[in-house]
XYZ file of C-alpha atoms in Angstrom:
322
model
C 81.464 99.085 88.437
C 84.242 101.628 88.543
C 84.320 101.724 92.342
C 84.746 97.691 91.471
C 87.965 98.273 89.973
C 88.925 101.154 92.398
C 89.340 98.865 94.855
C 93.168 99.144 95.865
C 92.789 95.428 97.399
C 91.642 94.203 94.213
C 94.454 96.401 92.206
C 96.693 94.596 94.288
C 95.700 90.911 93.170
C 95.414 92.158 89.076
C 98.508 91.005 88.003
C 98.103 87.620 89.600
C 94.285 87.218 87.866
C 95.981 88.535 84.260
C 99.042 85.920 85.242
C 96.220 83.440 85.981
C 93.982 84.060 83.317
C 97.253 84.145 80.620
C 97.881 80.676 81.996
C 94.609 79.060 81.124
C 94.912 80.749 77.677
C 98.155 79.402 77.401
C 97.135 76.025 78.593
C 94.151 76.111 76.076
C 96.417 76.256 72.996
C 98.974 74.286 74.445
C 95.729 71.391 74.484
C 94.753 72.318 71.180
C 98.636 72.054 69.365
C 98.899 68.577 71.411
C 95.425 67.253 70.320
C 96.653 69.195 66.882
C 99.456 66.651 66.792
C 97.800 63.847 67.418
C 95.266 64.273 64.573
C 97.836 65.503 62.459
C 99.757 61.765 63.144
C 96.383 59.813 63.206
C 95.935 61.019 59.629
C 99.367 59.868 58.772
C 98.573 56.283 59.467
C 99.433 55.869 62.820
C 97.268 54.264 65.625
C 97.579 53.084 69.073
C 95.847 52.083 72.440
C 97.102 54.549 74.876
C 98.059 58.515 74.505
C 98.720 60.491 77.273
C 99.889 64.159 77.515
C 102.297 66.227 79.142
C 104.806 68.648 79.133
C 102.934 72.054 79.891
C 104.145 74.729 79.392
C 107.815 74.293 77.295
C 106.815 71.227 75.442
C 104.485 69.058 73.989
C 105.204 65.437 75.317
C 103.358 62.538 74.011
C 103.537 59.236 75.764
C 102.211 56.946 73.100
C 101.687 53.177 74.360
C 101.569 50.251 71.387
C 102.061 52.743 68.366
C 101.151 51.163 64.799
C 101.669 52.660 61.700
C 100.713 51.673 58.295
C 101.459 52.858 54.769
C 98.638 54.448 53.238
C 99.815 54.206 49.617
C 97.263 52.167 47.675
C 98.943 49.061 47.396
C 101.194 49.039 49.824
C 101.243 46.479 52.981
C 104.071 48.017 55.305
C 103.076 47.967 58.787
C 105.557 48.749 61.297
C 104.821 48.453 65.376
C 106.625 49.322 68.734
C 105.816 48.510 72.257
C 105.644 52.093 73.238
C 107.606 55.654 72.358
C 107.751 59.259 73.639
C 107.509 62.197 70.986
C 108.487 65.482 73.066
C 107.704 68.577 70.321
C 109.215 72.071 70.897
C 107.664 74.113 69.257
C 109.754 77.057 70.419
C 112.460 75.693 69.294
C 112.039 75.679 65.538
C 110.108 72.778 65.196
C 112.394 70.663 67.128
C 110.972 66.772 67.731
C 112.363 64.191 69.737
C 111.319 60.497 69.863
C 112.413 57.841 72.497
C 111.377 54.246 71.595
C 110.463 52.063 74.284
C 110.894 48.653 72.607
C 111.823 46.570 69.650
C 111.051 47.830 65.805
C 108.661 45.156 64.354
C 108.206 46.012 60.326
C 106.309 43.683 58.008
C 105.896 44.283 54.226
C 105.572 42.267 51.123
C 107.710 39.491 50.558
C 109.812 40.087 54.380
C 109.104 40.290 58.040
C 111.502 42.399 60.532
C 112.411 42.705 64.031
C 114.873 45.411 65.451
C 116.396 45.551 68.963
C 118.051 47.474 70.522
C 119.770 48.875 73.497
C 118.526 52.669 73.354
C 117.517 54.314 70.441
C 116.425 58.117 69.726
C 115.145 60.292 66.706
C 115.463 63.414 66.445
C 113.790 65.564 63.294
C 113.027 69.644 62.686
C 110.242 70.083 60.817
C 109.089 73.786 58.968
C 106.647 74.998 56.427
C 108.509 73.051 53.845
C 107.809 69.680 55.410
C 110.908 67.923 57.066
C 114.207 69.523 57.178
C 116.328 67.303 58.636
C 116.381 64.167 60.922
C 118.459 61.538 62.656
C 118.043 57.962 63.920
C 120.760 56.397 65.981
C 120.237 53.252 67.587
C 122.788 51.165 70.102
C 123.663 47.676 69.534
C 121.180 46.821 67.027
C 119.690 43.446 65.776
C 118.018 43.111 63.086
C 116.222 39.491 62.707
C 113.652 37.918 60.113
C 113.146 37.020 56.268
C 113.134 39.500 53.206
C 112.799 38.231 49.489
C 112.216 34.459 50.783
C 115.739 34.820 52.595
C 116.794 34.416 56.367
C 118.551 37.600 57.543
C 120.320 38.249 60.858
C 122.369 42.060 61.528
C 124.415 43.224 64.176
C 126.171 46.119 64.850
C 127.752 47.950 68.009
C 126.286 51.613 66.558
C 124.171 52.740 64.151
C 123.231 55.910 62.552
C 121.436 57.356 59.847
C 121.017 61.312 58.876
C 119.050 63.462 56.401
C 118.880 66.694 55.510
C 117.048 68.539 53.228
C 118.724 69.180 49.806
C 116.402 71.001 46.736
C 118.153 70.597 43.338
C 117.070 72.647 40.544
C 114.713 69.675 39.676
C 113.145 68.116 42.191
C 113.844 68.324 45.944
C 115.572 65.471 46.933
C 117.632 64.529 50.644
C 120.669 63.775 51.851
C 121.176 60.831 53.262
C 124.065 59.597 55.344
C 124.348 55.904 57.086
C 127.036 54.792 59.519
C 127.676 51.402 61.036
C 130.292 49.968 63.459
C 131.349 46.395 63.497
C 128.166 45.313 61.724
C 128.083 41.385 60.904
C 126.076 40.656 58.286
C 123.838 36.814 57.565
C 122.308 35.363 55.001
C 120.930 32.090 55.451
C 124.845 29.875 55.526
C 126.964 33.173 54.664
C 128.556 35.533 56.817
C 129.684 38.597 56.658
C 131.791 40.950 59.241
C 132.566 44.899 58.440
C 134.410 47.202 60.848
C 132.686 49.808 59.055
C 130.074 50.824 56.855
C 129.783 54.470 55.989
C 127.582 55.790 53.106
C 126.749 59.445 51.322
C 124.172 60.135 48.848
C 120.883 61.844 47.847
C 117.100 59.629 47.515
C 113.962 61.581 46.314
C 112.036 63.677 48.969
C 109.249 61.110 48.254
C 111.101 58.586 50.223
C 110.170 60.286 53.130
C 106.466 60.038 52.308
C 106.259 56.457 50.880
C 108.664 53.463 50.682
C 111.489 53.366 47.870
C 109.749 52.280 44.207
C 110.019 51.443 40.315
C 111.656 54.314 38.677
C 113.512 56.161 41.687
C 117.244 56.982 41.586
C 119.847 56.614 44.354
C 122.797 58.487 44.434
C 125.523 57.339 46.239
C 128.730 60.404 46.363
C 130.614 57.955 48.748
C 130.469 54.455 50.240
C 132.733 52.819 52.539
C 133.294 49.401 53.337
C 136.204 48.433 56.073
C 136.662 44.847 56.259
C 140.161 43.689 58.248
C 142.755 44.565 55.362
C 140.503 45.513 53.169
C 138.519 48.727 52.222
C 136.509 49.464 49.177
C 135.412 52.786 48.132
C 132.458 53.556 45.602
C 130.647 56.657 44.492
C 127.981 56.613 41.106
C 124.089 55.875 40.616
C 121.209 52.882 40.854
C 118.072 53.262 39.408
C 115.405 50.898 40.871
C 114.037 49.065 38.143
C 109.751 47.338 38.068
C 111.521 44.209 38.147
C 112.739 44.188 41.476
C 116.468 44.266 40.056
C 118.825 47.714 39.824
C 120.010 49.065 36.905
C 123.623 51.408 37.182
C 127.369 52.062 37.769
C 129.540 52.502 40.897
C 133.186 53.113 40.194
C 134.450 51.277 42.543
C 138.196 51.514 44.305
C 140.058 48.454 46.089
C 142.343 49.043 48.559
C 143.781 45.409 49.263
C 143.507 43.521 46.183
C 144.342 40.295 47.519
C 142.145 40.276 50.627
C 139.210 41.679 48.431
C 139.959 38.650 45.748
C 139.935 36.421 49.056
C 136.167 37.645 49.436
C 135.516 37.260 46.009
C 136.780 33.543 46.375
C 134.936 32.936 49.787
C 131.571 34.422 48.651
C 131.433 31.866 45.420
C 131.523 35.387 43.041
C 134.415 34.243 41.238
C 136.369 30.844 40.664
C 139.714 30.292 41.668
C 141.379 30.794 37.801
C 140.053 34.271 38.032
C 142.577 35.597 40.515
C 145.422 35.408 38.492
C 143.326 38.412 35.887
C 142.443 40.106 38.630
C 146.172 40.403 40.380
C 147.662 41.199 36.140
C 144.962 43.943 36.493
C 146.222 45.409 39.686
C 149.761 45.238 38.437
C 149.185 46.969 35.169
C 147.380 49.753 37.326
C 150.099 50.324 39.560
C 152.356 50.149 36.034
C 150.512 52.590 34.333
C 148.943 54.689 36.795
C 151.001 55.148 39.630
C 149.293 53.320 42.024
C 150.596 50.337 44.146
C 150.312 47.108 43.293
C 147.371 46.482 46.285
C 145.294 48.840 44.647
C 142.980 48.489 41.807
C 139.489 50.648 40.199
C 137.202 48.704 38.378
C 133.797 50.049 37.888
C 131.032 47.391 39.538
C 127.920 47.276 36.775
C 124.145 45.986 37.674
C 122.860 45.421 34.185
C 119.995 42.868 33.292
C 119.631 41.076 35.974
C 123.236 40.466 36.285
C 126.430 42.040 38.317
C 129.643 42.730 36.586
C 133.265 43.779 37.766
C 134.923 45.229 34.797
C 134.125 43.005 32.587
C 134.151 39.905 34.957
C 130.433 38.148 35.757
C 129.888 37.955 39.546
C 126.554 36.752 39.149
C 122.772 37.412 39.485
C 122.825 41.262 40.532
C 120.853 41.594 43.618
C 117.106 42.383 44.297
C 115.685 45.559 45.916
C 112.399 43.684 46.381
């Protein structure tokens, strides 16, 4: 045995055998994080008909064909299906996961049925001991297409995006959450609506990540944006999600472009015609007595049983969350 390893012609080869034999270890744990993954998914409600691995030795690439997920909350019927994606994990790079969807974003649920195209879409998330630290889904001309709460919906917007990060409180950990859409038209069965822009800011429960929004969960919103030609309207306050499928809260809301936002008021039947004249003395007495200009006006927007108030104008039946 020791003249074995005497052998200067075997010396020679050694570090290629240790390279070789480090490889196969290598390769062994990179097939048991991979099949780790998958198991670690499968539990997590998603199925499909085709897997296929790759990516040795960087990465961890899945090529997943007809993915299906479903919600395994007692109770709960969302399904949501693709025609095929790619998850690439790096796990040498904190955690870092991509994911490259192949086709359109079919979700089904109680009371709604939706479809999602696209033109290129990616997902992006870092995941640590804590769970999920942070993610981001961006999508390219979007469509969104089908029925929620009995109603016909149709979206469309040239980008959209949607962040979250991580954010403990000293209660409960909780996420940020930030959305962003450009030119995004907006239809409900005869109505119509067009934004420039639609950028939001707040914080949801961490449970949202785990389970879909329910009864009893609070969204903060620090900042929401609406652009729509002259107009813009900024909000910031709270919405608690209420059993009844209605919201309960505040947003304090500020117009900039009174007439053009009483215009929408007018064109969406939320107020009647003899209600402009209040709303333009309101704007007037703000820029009066608080130094703004008469185009301007804050009025805090109430959802209160059942019902949606502006100041203390009715616009109506407040609207549903499911």
């Amino acid at each position: 045995m020791q003249r074995f390893f005497s052998n200067k012609r075997l010396a020679l080869f050694a570090p290629f055998i240790g390279l070789v034999f480090l490889t196969l270890v290598a390769f062994g744990l990179w097939v048991g994080a991979s099949g780790r993954i998958g198991d670690e998914l499968a539990a997590r409600g998603l199925s499909w008909e085709g897997l296929a691995r790759a990516g040795f030795p960087a990465r961890i690439t899945l090529e997943i064909d007809k993915p299906r997920w479903r919600d395994t909350t007692p109770g709960s019927s969302l399904v949501w299906q693709n025609q095929g994606l790619t998850l690439t994990v790096m796990p040498f790079d904190g955690g870092h996961a991509i994911i490259d969807f192949k086709g359109d974003h079919h979700l089904g649920f109680d009371g709604g049925d939706l479809r999602m195209a696209h033109q290129g879409n990616l997902m992006s998330a870092i995941v640590d001991f804590d769970g999920l630290n942070r993610a981001s889904f961006e999508a390219q001309q979007p469509s969104v297409n089908g029925t929620w709460l009995d109603l016909d919906l149709s979206a469309r917007a040239a980008e959209l995006g949607l962040h979250a990060r991580r954010a403990p409180t000293a209660n409960e950990a909780r996420y940020d959450v930030a959305l962003l859409a450009k030119n995004l038209t907006l239809k409900q069965d005869n109505g119509t609506l067009a934004l420039t822009r639609l950028d939001a800011a707040g914080t949801v429960p961490a449970a949202a990540f785990e389970r879909p929004l329910g009864a009893g969960d609070v969204i903060v919103l620090d900042r929401v944006t609406l652009e729509r030609q002259q107009l813009t309207l900024i909000g910031k306050g709270r919405v608690k999600l209420r059993a009844n499928g209605y919201m309960d809260g505040m947003l304090d809301l500020d117009i900039v472009g009174l007439e053009p936002f009483i215009d929408a008021l007018i064109e969406f039947d939320l107020i009647k015609r003899r209600d402009r004249r209040k709303l333009l003395l309101l704007g007037g007495l703000g820029a009066a007595f608080g130094g703004d200009t008469p185009d301007r006006l804050s009025l805090p927007l109430r959802f209160q049983n059942k019902r949606l108030y502006l100041g203390d104008l009715e616009l109506g039946a407040a609207p549903r969350w499911k």
